[in-house]
Coordinates of C-alpha atoms in Angstrom, one line a residue:
Chain A
M1 CA 16.4 -29.2 -29.2
T2 CA 18.7 -27.7 -26.6
I3 CA 17.3 -25.7 -23.7
E4 CA 19.1 -23.4 -21.4
Y5 CA 18.2 -23.2 -17.7
L6 CA 18.1 -19.6 -16.7
S7 CA 17.2 -20.3 -13.1
Q8 CA 16.2 -23.3 -10.9
N9 CA 14.8 -22.7 -7.5
L10 CA 13.5 -25.1 -4.9
A11 CA 9.9 -24.3 -4.0
F12 CA 7.5 -26.5 -2.0
E13 CA 10.0 -29.3 -2.3
G14 CA 9.7 -29.2 -6.1
T15 CA 11.8 -27.2 -8.6
Q16 CA 10.7 -24.0 -10.4
H17 CA 12.7 -23.9 -13.7
V18 CA 12.9 -21.0 -16.1
C19 CA 14.3 -22.0 -19.5
S20 CA 15.0 -20.5 -22.8
H21 CA 15.5 -22.1 -26.2
R22 CA 15.7 -21.2 -29.9
S23 CA 12.3 -21.7 -31.4
R24 CA 11.9 -23.1 -34.9
E25 CA 8.3 -21.8 -35.0
T26 CA 8.8 -18.2 -34.0
G27 CA 12.4 -18.0 -35.3
T28 CA 13.4 -16.3 -32.0
D29 CA 14.7 -17.2 -28.5
M30 CA 11.7 -18.0 -26.3
T31 CA 11.5 -18.2 -22.5
F32 CA 9.1 -20.4 -20.5
S33 CA 8.8 -21.7 -17.0
V34 CA 8.2 -25.2 -15.7
Y35 CA 7.4 -26.2 -12.2
V36 CA 8.2 -29.9 -11.4
P37 CA 6.7 -31.0 -8.1
P38 CA 8.4 -33.4 -5.8
H39 CA 8.0 -36.9 -7.2
M40 CA 9.5 -40.4 -7.1
P41 CA 12.3 -40.9 -9.6
G42 CA 11.2 -42.6 -12.8
I43 CA 7.5 -41.7 -12.7
K44 CA 5.8 -39.4 -15.1
L45 CA 3.4 -36.7 -14.1
P46 CA 0.4 -35.0 -15.6
V47 CA 0.9 -31.5 -17.2
L48 CA -1.1 -28.4 -16.8
W49 CA -0.5 -25.6 -19.3
Y50 CA -1.1 -22.0 -18.3
L51 CA -1.4 -19.4 -21.1
S52 CA -0.9 -15.8 -19.9
G53 CA -2.8 -12.6 -20.9
L54 CA -2.0 -9.4 -22.7
T55 CA 1.3 -7.7 -21.8
C56 CA 2.5 -10.8 -19.8
T57 CA 5.5 -13.0 -20.1
H58 CA 6.1 -16.4 -18.4
A59 CA 7.1 -14.3 -15.3
N60 CA 3.7 -13.0 -14.2
V61 CA 2.1 -16.2 -13.3
T62 CA 5.4 -17.7 -12.1
E63 CA 5.8 -14.9 -9.6
K64 CA 2.1 -14.1 -8.7
G65 CA 0.1 -17.2 -9.6
E66 CA 0.4 -19.1 -6.3
Y67 CA 0.2 -22.5 -8.1
R68 CA 3.2 -24.3 -6.7
K69 CA 1.7 -25.5 -3.4
A70 CA -1.3 -27.0 -5.2
C71 CA 0.9 -28.6 -7.9
A72 CA 3.2 -30.1 -5.2
E73 CA 0.2 -31.5 -3.4
H74 CA -1.4 -33.0 -6.5
G75 CA 1.8 -34.0 -8.4
I76 CA 1.2 -31.7 -11.4
I77 CA 3.8 -30.2 -13.7
F78 CA 2.9 -26.6 -14.5
V79 CA 4.1 -25.0 -17.8
A80 CA 3.9 -21.3 -18.4
P81 CA 5.0 -20.1 -21.9
D82 CA 5.5 -16.5 -23.1
T83 CA 2.7 -14.7 -25.0
S84 CA 4.5 -13.7 -28.2
P85 CA 7.8 -13.9 -30.1
R86 CA 10.4 -11.6 -28.6
G87 CA 13.5 -9.9 -29.9
D88 CA 14.7 -6.8 -31.8
D89 CA 14.0 -8.3 -35.2
V90 CA 10.3 -9.1 -34.4
P91 CA 7.9 -6.5 -35.8
D92 CA 5.9 -4.8 -33.0
A93 CA 3.3 -2.2 -32.4
T94 CA 5.1 -0.4 -29.7
E95 CA 2.3 2.1 -28.9
E96 CA -0.3 -0.7 -28.5
Y97 CA -0.5 -2.9 -25.4
D98 CA -3.0 -5.2 -27.1
F99 CA -1.2 -6.0 -30.4
G100 CA 2.3 -7.1 -31.3
K101 CA 4.8 -8.2 -28.6
G102 CA 3.0 -9.5 -25.5
A103 CA -0.2 -9.9 -27.5
G104 CA 0.3 -13.0 -29.7
F105 CA -3.3 -14.2 -29.3
Y106 CA -2.1 -17.8 -29.8
V107 CA -2.6 -17.6 -33.5
D108 CA -0.4 -18.5 -36.5
A109 CA -0.4 -15.1 -38.3
T110 CA -1.0 -15.2 -42.0
Q111 CA -0.6 -11.5 -42.8
D112 CA 2.7 -9.5 -43.3
P113 CA 4.7 -8.5 -41.5
W114 CA 3.4 -10.7 -38.7
S115 CA 3.4 -14.1 -40.3
R116 CA 7.2 -14.8 -40.0
H117 CA 7.4 -14.7 -36.2
Y118 CA 3.9 -14.7 -34.8
R119 CA 3.3 -18.4 -34.7
M120 CA 2.2 -18.9 -31.1
R121 CA -0.4 -21.5 -32.1
S122 CA 2.1 -23.9 -33.5
Y123 CA 4.6 -23.0 -30.8
I124 CA 2.1 -24.1 -28.1
E125 CA 0.5 -26.9 -29.9
N126 CA 3.5 -28.6 -31.4
E127 CA 7.0 -27.3 -30.6
L128 CA 6.9 -26.6 -26.8
P129 CA 5.2 -30.0 -26.0
E130 CA 8.1 -31.8 -27.7
I131 CA 10.5 -29.8 -25.5
I132 CA 8.5 -30.5 -22.4
A133 CA 8.3 -34.3 -23.2
E134 CA 12.0 -34.4 -23.9
N135 CA 13.3 -32.5 -20.9
F136 CA 10.9 -33.1 -18.0
P137 CA 9.1 -36.1 -16.4
A138 CA 5.9 -35.3 -18.2
D139 CA 3.2 -37.8 -19.1
M140 CA 1.9 -36.3 -22.3
A141 CA -1.1 -38.6 -22.3
R142 CA -2.4 -36.6 -19.4
Q143 CA -2.6 -32.9 -20.2
G144 CA -4.9 -30.1 -19.1
I145 CA -4.8 -26.4 -20.2
T146 CA -5.8 -23.2 -18.5
G147 CA -5.1 -19.5 -19.0
H148 CA -6.1 -15.9 -18.2
S149 CA -7.9 -13.3 -20.4
M150 CA -6.1 -13.5 -23.8
G151 CA -4.6 -16.7 -22.4
G152 CA -8.0 -18.0 -21.4
H153 CA -8.9 -17.5 -25.1
G154 CA -5.8 -19.5 -25.9
A155 CA -6.6 -22.3 -23.5
L156 CA -10.2 -22.6 -24.7
T157 CA -9.3 -22.6 -28.4
I158 CA -6.3 -24.8 -28.2
G159 CA -8.2 -27.1 -25.9
L160 CA -11.3 -27.3 -28.1
R161 CA -9.2 -27.9 -31.2
N162 CA -7.2 -30.7 -29.6
P163 CA -9.7 -32.8 -27.5
G164 CA -7.5 -35.8 -27.7
R165 CA -4.6 -34.0 -26.2
F166 CA -6.3 -32.0 -23.4
R167 CA -8.6 -33.9 -21.1
S168 CA -9.5 -30.8 -19.1
I169 CA -9.8 -27.1 -20.0
S170 CA -10.3 -24.2 -17.6
A171 CA -9.9 -20.4 -17.8
F172 CA -9.8 -17.3 -15.6
A173 CA -11.7 -14.4 -17.1
P174 CA -11.2 -15.6 -20.7
I175 CA -12.0 -13.7 -24.0
V176 CA -14.5 -16.3 -25.1
A177 CA -15.5 -14.8 -28.5
P178 CA -12.7 -12.7 -29.9
S179 CA -14.6 -12.2 -33.2
Q180 CA -17.2 -10.2 -31.3
V181 CA -15.1 -7.9 -29.1
P182 CA -12.6 -5.1 -29.7
W183 CA -9.4 -6.8 -28.5
G184 CA -10.1 -9.8 -30.7
E185 CA -11.4 -8.0 -33.8
K186 CA -8.3 -5.8 -33.8
A187 CA -5.9 -8.7 -33.4
L188 CA -7.5 -11.2 -35.7
A189 CA -8.0 -8.6 -38.6
R190 CA -4.3 -7.8 -38.5
Y191 CA -2.8 -11.3 -37.8
I192 CA -5.3 -13.3 -39.9
G193 CA -6.8 -10.8 -42.4
D194 CA -10.3 -9.6 -43.2
D195 CA -11.9 -12.9 -44.0
R196 CA -13.9 -13.5 -40.8
A197 CA -14.5 -17.2 -41.7
A198 CA -10.7 -17.7 -41.1
W199 CA -11.1 -16.3 -37.6
R200 CA -13.5 -19.1 -36.4
E201 CA -10.7 -21.5 -35.4
Y202 CA -9.4 -18.8 -33.1
D203 CA -12.8 -18.2 -31.4
A204 CA -14.0 -20.6 -28.7
V205 CA -17.7 -19.7 -29.3
A206 CA -17.4 -20.2 -33.0
L207 CA -15.5 -23.5 -32.5
I208 CA -18.3 -24.8 -30.4
E209 CA -20.9 -23.6 -33.0
D210 CA -18.8 -25.4 -35.6
G211 CA -18.9 -28.7 -33.6
A212 CA -16.0 -28.7 -31.2
R213 CA -16.7 -30.1 -27.8
A214 CA -15.1 -30.3 -24.4
E215 CA -16.3 -32.7 -21.7
H216 CA -14.5 -31.0 -18.8
L217 CA -14.7 -27.1 -18.9
L218 CA -14.4 -24.7 -15.9
V219 CA -14.4 -20.9 -16.1
D220 CA -14.0 -18.4 -13.3
Q221 CA -15.0 -14.8 -14.0
G222 CA -15.0 -11.9 -11.5
T223 CA -18.0 -9.7 -11.4
A224 CA -15.9 -6.6 -10.7
D225 CA -13.7 -7.2 -13.8
N226 CA -13.4 -4.0 -15.8
F227 CA -13.3 -5.9 -19.0
L228 CA -16.3 -8.1 -18.3
E229 CA -18.9 -6.3 -20.4
D230 CA -16.8 -5.2 -23.4
Q231 CA -14.2 -7.8 -23.9
L232 CA -14.9 -11.0 -22.1
K233 CA -18.7 -11.7 -22.3
P234 CA -18.9 -15.1 -20.6
S235 CA -22.6 -15.3 -21.4
L236 CA -21.7 -15.9 -25.1
L237 CA -19.8 -19.0 -24.0
A238 CA -22.7 -20.1 -21.8
M239 CA -25.2 -19.8 -24.6
A240 CA -23.0 -21.6 -27.1
C241 CA -22.4 -24.4 -24.7
A242 CA -26.2 -24.7 -23.9
K243 CA -27.0 -24.9 -27.6
A244 CA -24.3 -27.6 -28.0
G245 CA -25.5 -29.6 -25.0
M246 CA -22.3 -29.0 -23.1
M247 CA -22.4 -28.6 -19.3
P248 CA -19.5 -26.3 -18.4
E249 CA -19.0 -24.9 -14.9
I250 CA -19.0 -21.1 -15.4
R251 CA -18.7 -19.5 -12.0
M252 CA -19.2 -15.8 -11.5
Q253 CA -17.0 -14.8 -8.6
S254 CA -18.6 -11.9 -6.7
G255 CA -16.4 -8.8 -6.3
Y256 CA -13.3 -10.1 -8.0
D257 CA -11.4 -8.1 -10.6
H258 CA -9.1 -9.0 -13.6
S259 CA -5.9 -9.1 -11.6
Y260 CA -3.6 -11.8 -10.4
Y261 CA -5.2 -11.4 -6.9
F262 CA -8.3 -13.0 -8.5
I263 CA -6.3 -15.7 -10.3
A264 CA -4.3 -16.6 -7.2
T265 CA -7.5 -16.9 -5.2
F266 CA -8.9 -19.6 -7.4
M267 CA -5.7 -21.1 -8.8
A268 CA -5.5 -24.0 -6.2
E269 CA -9.1 -24.9 -7.1
H270 CA -8.2 -25.1 -10.8
V271 CA -5.1 -27.2 -10.2
A272 CA -7.2 -29.6 -8.0
W273 CA -10.0 -29.7 -10.6
H274 CA -7.5 -30.6 -13.4
A275 CA -5.7 -33.1 -11.2
E276 CA -8.9 -34.9 -10.6
R277 CA -9.5 -35.3 -14.3
L278 CA -5.9 -36.1 -15.2
G279 CA -5.8 -39.0 -12.7
Chain I
M1 CA -3.0 11.3 9.5
T2 CA -4.6 10.9 6.1
I3 CA -3.8 7.9 4.0
E4 CA -4.5 7.5 0.3
Y5 CA -5.6 4.1 -1.1
L6 CA -3.6 3.4 -4.3
S7 CA -5.3 0.1 -4.9
Q8 CA -7.8 -2.3 -3.3
N9 CA -8.2 -5.8 -4.7
L10 CA -10.4 -8.6 -3.4
A11 CA -8.2 -11.7 -2.7
F12 CA -9.2 -14.9 -0.8
E13 CA -12.4 -13.0 0.2
G14 CA -10.4 -10.3 2.0
T15 CA -8.9 -7.1 0.7
Q16 CA -5.4 -6.3 -0.4
H17 CA -4.8 -2.6 0.2
V18 CA -1.9 -0.6 -1.1
C19 CA -1.7 2.8 0.6
S20 CA 0.5 5.9 0.7
H21 CA 0.8 8.7 3.2
R22 CA 3.0 11.6 4.2
S23 CA 5.4 10.4 6.9
R24 CA 6.4 12.7 9.8
E25 CA 9.3 10.4 10.6
T26 CA 10.9 10.1 7.2
G27 CA 9.7 13.5 5.9
T28 CA 8.6 11.7 2.6
D29 CA 5.7 10.0 1.1
M30 CA 5.7 6.3 2.1
T31 CA 3.9 3.4 0.6
F32 CA 2.8 0.2 2.4
S33 CA 0.4 -2.7 1.9
V34 CA -2.2 -4.1 4.2
Y35 CA -4.1 -7.3 3.7
V36 CA -7.3 -7.5 5.7
P37 CA -8.8 -11.0 5.7
P38 CA -12.6 -11.6 5.6
H39 CA -14.0 -11.0 9.1
M40 CA -17.2 -10.2 10.9
P41 CA -17.9 -6.4 11.1
G42 CA -16.9 -4.8 14.3
I43 CA -14.3 -7.3 15.4
K44 CA -10.6 -6.6 15.6
L45 CA -7.9 -8.9 14.3
P46 CA -4.3 -9.7 15.2
V47 CA -1.6 -8.1 13.1
L48 CA 1.5 -9.6 11.5
W49 CA 4.2 -7.2 10.3
Y50 CA 6.5 -8.3 7.5
L51 CA 9.7 -6.3 7.0
S52 CA 11.3 -6.8 3.6
G53 CA 14.9 -7.2 2.5
L54 CA 17.5 -5.2 0.6
T55 CA 16.3 -3.6 -2.7
C56 CA 12.6 -4.4 -1.9
T57 CA 9.6 -2.2 -1.5
H58 CA 6.2 -3.3 -0.1
A59 CA 5.5 -4.8 -3.5
N60 CA 7.8 -7.8 -3.4
V61 CA 6.1 -9.7 -0.7
T62 CA 2.7 -8.4 -1.7
E63 CA 3.1 -10.0 -5.1
K64 CA 5.3 -13.0 -4.3
G65 CA 4.8 -13.8 -0.6
E66 CA 1.7 -16.1 -0.9
Y67 CA 0.5 -15.0 2.5
R68 CA -3.1 -14.2 1.8
K69 CA -4.6 -17.6 1.8
A70 CA -3.1 -18.4 5.2
C71 CA -4.1 -14.9 6.6
A72 CA -7.6 -15.4 5.4
E73 CA -7.8 -18.8 7.1
H74 CA -6.4 -17.6 10.4
G75 CA -7.9 -14.1 10.4
I76 CA -4.6 -12.2 10.4
I77 CA -4.0 -8.7 9.1
F78 CA -0.7 -8.6 7.2
V79 CA 1.2 -5.3 7.0
A80 CA 4.2 -4.8 4.6
P81 CA 6.0 -1.5 4.8
D82 CA 8.7 -0.1 2.5
T83 CA 12.4 -0.6 3.3
S84 CA 13.6 3.0 3.2
P85 CA 12.5 6.6 2.7
R86 CA 11.8 7.4 -1.0
G87 CA 11.8 10.5 -3.2
D88 CA 14.1 12.8 -5.2
D89 CA 15.2 14.8 -2.1
V90 CA 16.3 11.7 -0.2
P91 CA 20.1 11.2 -0.2
D92 CA 21.1 7.9 -1.8
A93 CA 24.0 5.7 -2.8
T94 CA 22.9 5.0 -6.3
E95 CA 25.7 2.6 -7.2
E96 CA 25.1 0.5 -4.0
Y97 CA 22.2 -2.0 -3.7
D98 CA 23.0 -2.5 0.0
F99 CA 23.0 1.1 1.2
G100 CA 20.7 4.1 0.8
K101 CA 17.3 3.7 -0.8
G102 CA 16.0 0.2 -0.5
A103 CA 18.5 -0.4 2.4
G104 CA 17.2 1.5 5.4
F105 CA 18.2 -1.3 7.8
Y106 CA 15.4 -0.3 10.2
V107 CA 17.6 2.2 12.0
D108 CA 17.2 5.8 13.0
A109 CA 20.3 7.2 11.3
T110 CA 22.4 9.6 13.4
Q111 CA 25.0 10.6 10.7
D112 CA 24.7 13.2 8.0
P113 CA 23.4 13.2 5.3
W114 CA 21.2 10.2 6.4
S115 CA 19.7 11.4 9.7
R116 CA 17.0 13.6 8.2
H117 CA 15.1 10.9 6.3
Y118 CA 16.5 7.5 7.3
R119 CA 14.3 7.0 10.3
M120 CA 12.8 3.5 9.5
R121 CA 13.1 2.4 13.2
S122 CA 10.7 5.1 14.4
Y123 CA 8.6 4.8 11.3
I124 CA 8.0 1.1 12.0
E125 CA 7.9 1.2 15.8
N126 CA 5.8 4.3 16.2
E127 CA 4.3 6.0 13.2
L128 CA 3.0 3.2 11.1
P129 CA 1.3 1.4 14.0
E130 CA -0.7 4.5 14.7
I131 CA -1.9 4.6 11.1
I132 CA -2.7 0.9 11.1
A133 CA -4.7 1.2 14.4
E134 CA -6.6 4.2 13.0
N135 CA -7.5 2.9 9.6
F136 CA -7.9 -0.9 9.8
P137 CA -9.7 -3.3 12.2
A138 CA -6.4 -4.2 14.0
D139 CA -6.1 -5.4 17.6
M140 CA -2.8 -3.7 18.5
A141 CA -2.6 -5.8 21.7
R142 CA -2.0 -8.8 19.5
Q143 CA 1.0 -8.2 17.1
G144 CA 3.6 -10.5 15.7
I145 CA 6.5 -9.6 13.4
T146 CA 8.5 -11.3 10.7
G147 CA 10.8 -10.4 7.8
H148 CA 13.3 -11.5 5.3
S149 CA 17.1 -11.0 5.3
M150 CA 17.6 -7.3 6.2
G151 CA 13.9 -7.4 7.1
G152 CA 14.6 -10.5 9.3
H153 CA 17.2 -8.3 11.1
G154 CA 14.5 -5.7 11.4
A155 CA 11.9 -8.1 12.8
L156 CA 14.4 -9.6 15.3
T157 CA 15.7 -6.3 16.6
I158 CA 12.3 -4.5 16.7
G159 CA 10.7 -7.5 18.2
L160 CA 13.5 -8.0 20.8
R161 CA 13.4 -4.3 21.8
N162 CA 9.6 -4.3 22.2
P163 CA 8.6 -7.5 23.9
G164 CA 5.4 -6.0 25.3
R165 CA 4.2 -5.2 21.8
F166 CA 5.2 -8.3 19.8
R167 CA 4.2 -11.6 21.2
S168 CA 5.8 -13.6 18.5
I169 CA 8.9 -13.0 16.3
S170 CA 9.9 -15.0 13.2
A171 CA 12.3 -14.5 10.3
F172 CA 13.2 -15.9 6.9
A173 CA 17.0 -16.0 6.4
P174 CA 17.7 -13.0 8.7
I175 CA 20.9 -11.1 9.2
V176 CA 21.2 -12.0 12.9
A177 CA 24.4 -10.1 13.8
P178 CA 24.9 -7.1 11.5
S179 CA 27.8 -5.9 13.6
Q180 CA 29.7 -9.0 12.5
V181 CA 29.0 -9.2 8.7
P182 CA 29.8 -7.0 5.7
W183 CA 26.3 -5.8 4.9
G184 CA 25.7 -4.7 8.5
E185 CA 29.1 -3.2 9.2
K186 CA 28.9 -1.0 6.1
A187 CA 25.3 0.2 6.9
L188 CA 25.7 0.7 10.6
A189 CA 29.0 2.6 10.2
R190 CA 27.5 5.0 7.8
Y191 CA 24.0 5.4 9.4
I192 CA 25.1 5.2 13.1
G193 CA 28.8 6.1 13.1
D194 CA 32.0 4.5 14.2
D195 CA 31.1 3.9 17.8
R196 CA 30.2 0.2 17.8
A197 CA 28.6 0.4 21.2
A198 CA 25.8 2.4 19.5
W199 CA 25.2 -0.5 17.0
R200 CA 24.2 -3.0 19.7
E201 CA 20.5 -2.0 19.7
Y202 CA 20.5 -2.8 16.0
D203 CA 22.0 -6.2 16.3
A204 CA 19.8 -9.2 17.4
V205 CA 22.7 -11.2 18.8
A206 CA 24.0 -8.1 20.8
L207 CA 20.5 -7.4 22.1
I208 CA 20.3 -10.9 23.5
E209 CA 23.8 -10.7 25.0
D210 CA 22.6 -7.4 26.6
G211 CA 19.5 -9.0 28.1
A212 CA 16.7 -8.8 25.6
R213 CA 14.5 -11.9 25.4
A214 CA 11.8 -13.4 23.2
E215 CA 9.6 -16.2 24.3
H216 CA 8.4 -17.2 20.8
L217 CA 11.0 -17.1 18.1
L218 CA 11.0 -19.0 14.8
V219 CA 13.7 -18.8 12.1
D220 CA 13.8 -20.6 8.7
Q221 CA 17.1 -20.6 6.8
G222 CA 17.8 -22.3 3.5
T223 CA 20.9 -24.4 3.3
A224 CA 21.5 -23.3 -0.4
D225 CA 21.3 -19.6 0.4
N226 CA 24.3 -17.8 -1.2
F227 CA 24.5 -15.4 1.7
L228 CA 24.4 -18.0 4.5
E229 CA 28.1 -18.1 5.4
D230 CA 29.1 -14.5 4.9
Q231 CA 26.1 -12.4 5.8
L232 CA 23.5 -14.4 7.7
K233 CA 25.3 -16.7 10.2
P234 CA 22.3 -18.2 12.0
S235 CA 24.7 -20.1 14.3
L236 CA 25.5 -16.8 16.0
L237 CA 21.9 -16.5 16.9
A238 CA 21.7 -20.1 18.1
M239 CA 24.7 -19.6 20.3
A240 CA 23.5 -16.3 21.8
C241 CA 20.1 -17.9 22.5
A242 CA 21.6 -21.0 24.1
K243 CA 23.8 -18.8 26.4
A244 CA 20.7 -16.8 27.3
G245 CA 18.6 -19.9 28.0
M246 CA 16.2 -19.1 25.1
M247 CA 14.7 -22.0 23.1
P248 CA 14.1 -20.6 19.6
E249 CA 13.1 -22.8 16.7
I250 CA 15.9 -22.4 14.1
R251 CA 15.1 -24.6 11.2
M252 CA 17.7 -25.3 8.4
Q253 CA 15.7 -26.0 5.3
S254 CA 17.6 -28.3 3.0
G255 CA 18.2 -27.0 -0.5
Y256 CA 16.3 -23.7 -0.2
D257 CA 17.9 -20.5 -1.4
H258 CA 17.4 -16.8 -0.5
S259 CA 14.6 -16.1 -2.9
Y260 CA 10.8 -15.5 -2.6
Y261 CA 10.4 -19.2 -3.7
F262 CA 11.9 -20.1 -0.3
I263 CA 9.8 -17.5 1.5
A264 CA 6.5 -18.5 -0.1
T265 CA 7.2 -22.2 0.7
F266 CA 7.2 -21.5 4.4
M267 CA 5.0 -18.4 4.6
A268 CA 1.8 -20.3 5.5
E269 CA 3.6 -22.1 8.3
H270 CA 4.9 -18.7 9.7
V271 CA 1.4 -17.2 9.5
A272 CA -0.1 -20.2 11.3
W273 CA 2.7 -20.2 13.9
H274 CA 2.0 -16.5 14.7
A275 CA -1.8 -17.0 14.6
E276 CA -1.5 -19.7 17.3
R277 CA 0.5 -17.4 19.6
L278 CA -1.7 -14.3 18.9
G279 CA -4.9 -16.1 19.8

């Protein structure tokens, strides 16, 4: 698996890489970013995955996320994938910001015409970890996952489905129950089909209802977030966790909105929280 | 002087404002950003000006600069203006990234067709400070100035010409002697004309040779900066300061390039350095 380095910049004494490669899962070229903090040669470092939200690429968090200082201090590798397959031959819904390109929802689509390329679940769960392990000084036994909005949904569901792989899960303003909100209902119906039972593995609340557990779970949610009431609904996660006997930290952050200003404010705390759990 | 708030976002418990207003100096609408850190009502805070480089608007540092955490910790207001007049009726050199829009060079142009709108010197020195004083809790007796590349040139020259207003001057990879490098020779010839004597007030090295002094001066320069040898030439500033008996801190930062990854790495140190001198 060959990767191409599109850029490499020194930052906080580590290196911010942006890479592209041909993906076997999506059948397209894919771009991702990896920050490798300063470290002694030969040692391997824990990895924090960050999954981005609707309309984003790897670039949003890479430019605005303010994670590098904390990752340098804690010795954490930070991986930021794209949010969907890309390219002229990938079907899209060009009039819709919340479906198609930029809106992969971290599923393996089963419905035409989406099933050929929209395989972000397998891309994140299987293919990209192999590439990270092969090309960077990553200790794959110590991984955490976080994300924002649609990417918070991705972090929660991928983390909950793979408890042996991810020791710690956090999210910024996640979609916690896509089956119960307009963004999720629209995406899952078209990517996965009308059988709502098939949606449950792509819904954090349903996964917990069905028995999935996470020991370490942190969520930050701004109270001034425009999407809080209609799309995000953190209370559904809180209720599911309570019923399951889980003790997540769900923090309502007064006055914060859905933007990267919110994410950047709490990013260093998330990095430190994961670092503590990843050892 | 009315200003319009284009956005206001909570960040690190302070507010990131983006504003626009009609400028009397440039004769255009102008956009700027102001971060106001958390503070007690009624108190006034020191101000740090940040002038951006070629091709930038207020947005580059606002999104990528990573200054808000440090400004929140030190109680510093951070002001980021645009780099040139904007609008359809502003003459431009559309094929050139280093002249015209996005490349105002912080001069008051004297040559046609530039002299009508290209008045970034007076805009930064006179008009925008009035707006900041009127609309934000700014203590205008405590101001520092910094900037990057062309904006480092702006910070050095505006700071050196106004020692009573700016207690502290810093810069990231500044153009220190525009009269002696291609970017500056091109811009000054067209904005100011062929008389090189008239360029000296827009050249930090020439200003120091002509008697300007700064007590507190900090420069960071990456050693892997593509523009170091041809356009930036920090050794010319070091020599001029030495001859003038000035003791600047000029720090060569090993391996850093010209990008915002470099700026963000050292931004918190610059904010802290200014804060110490602004009291």
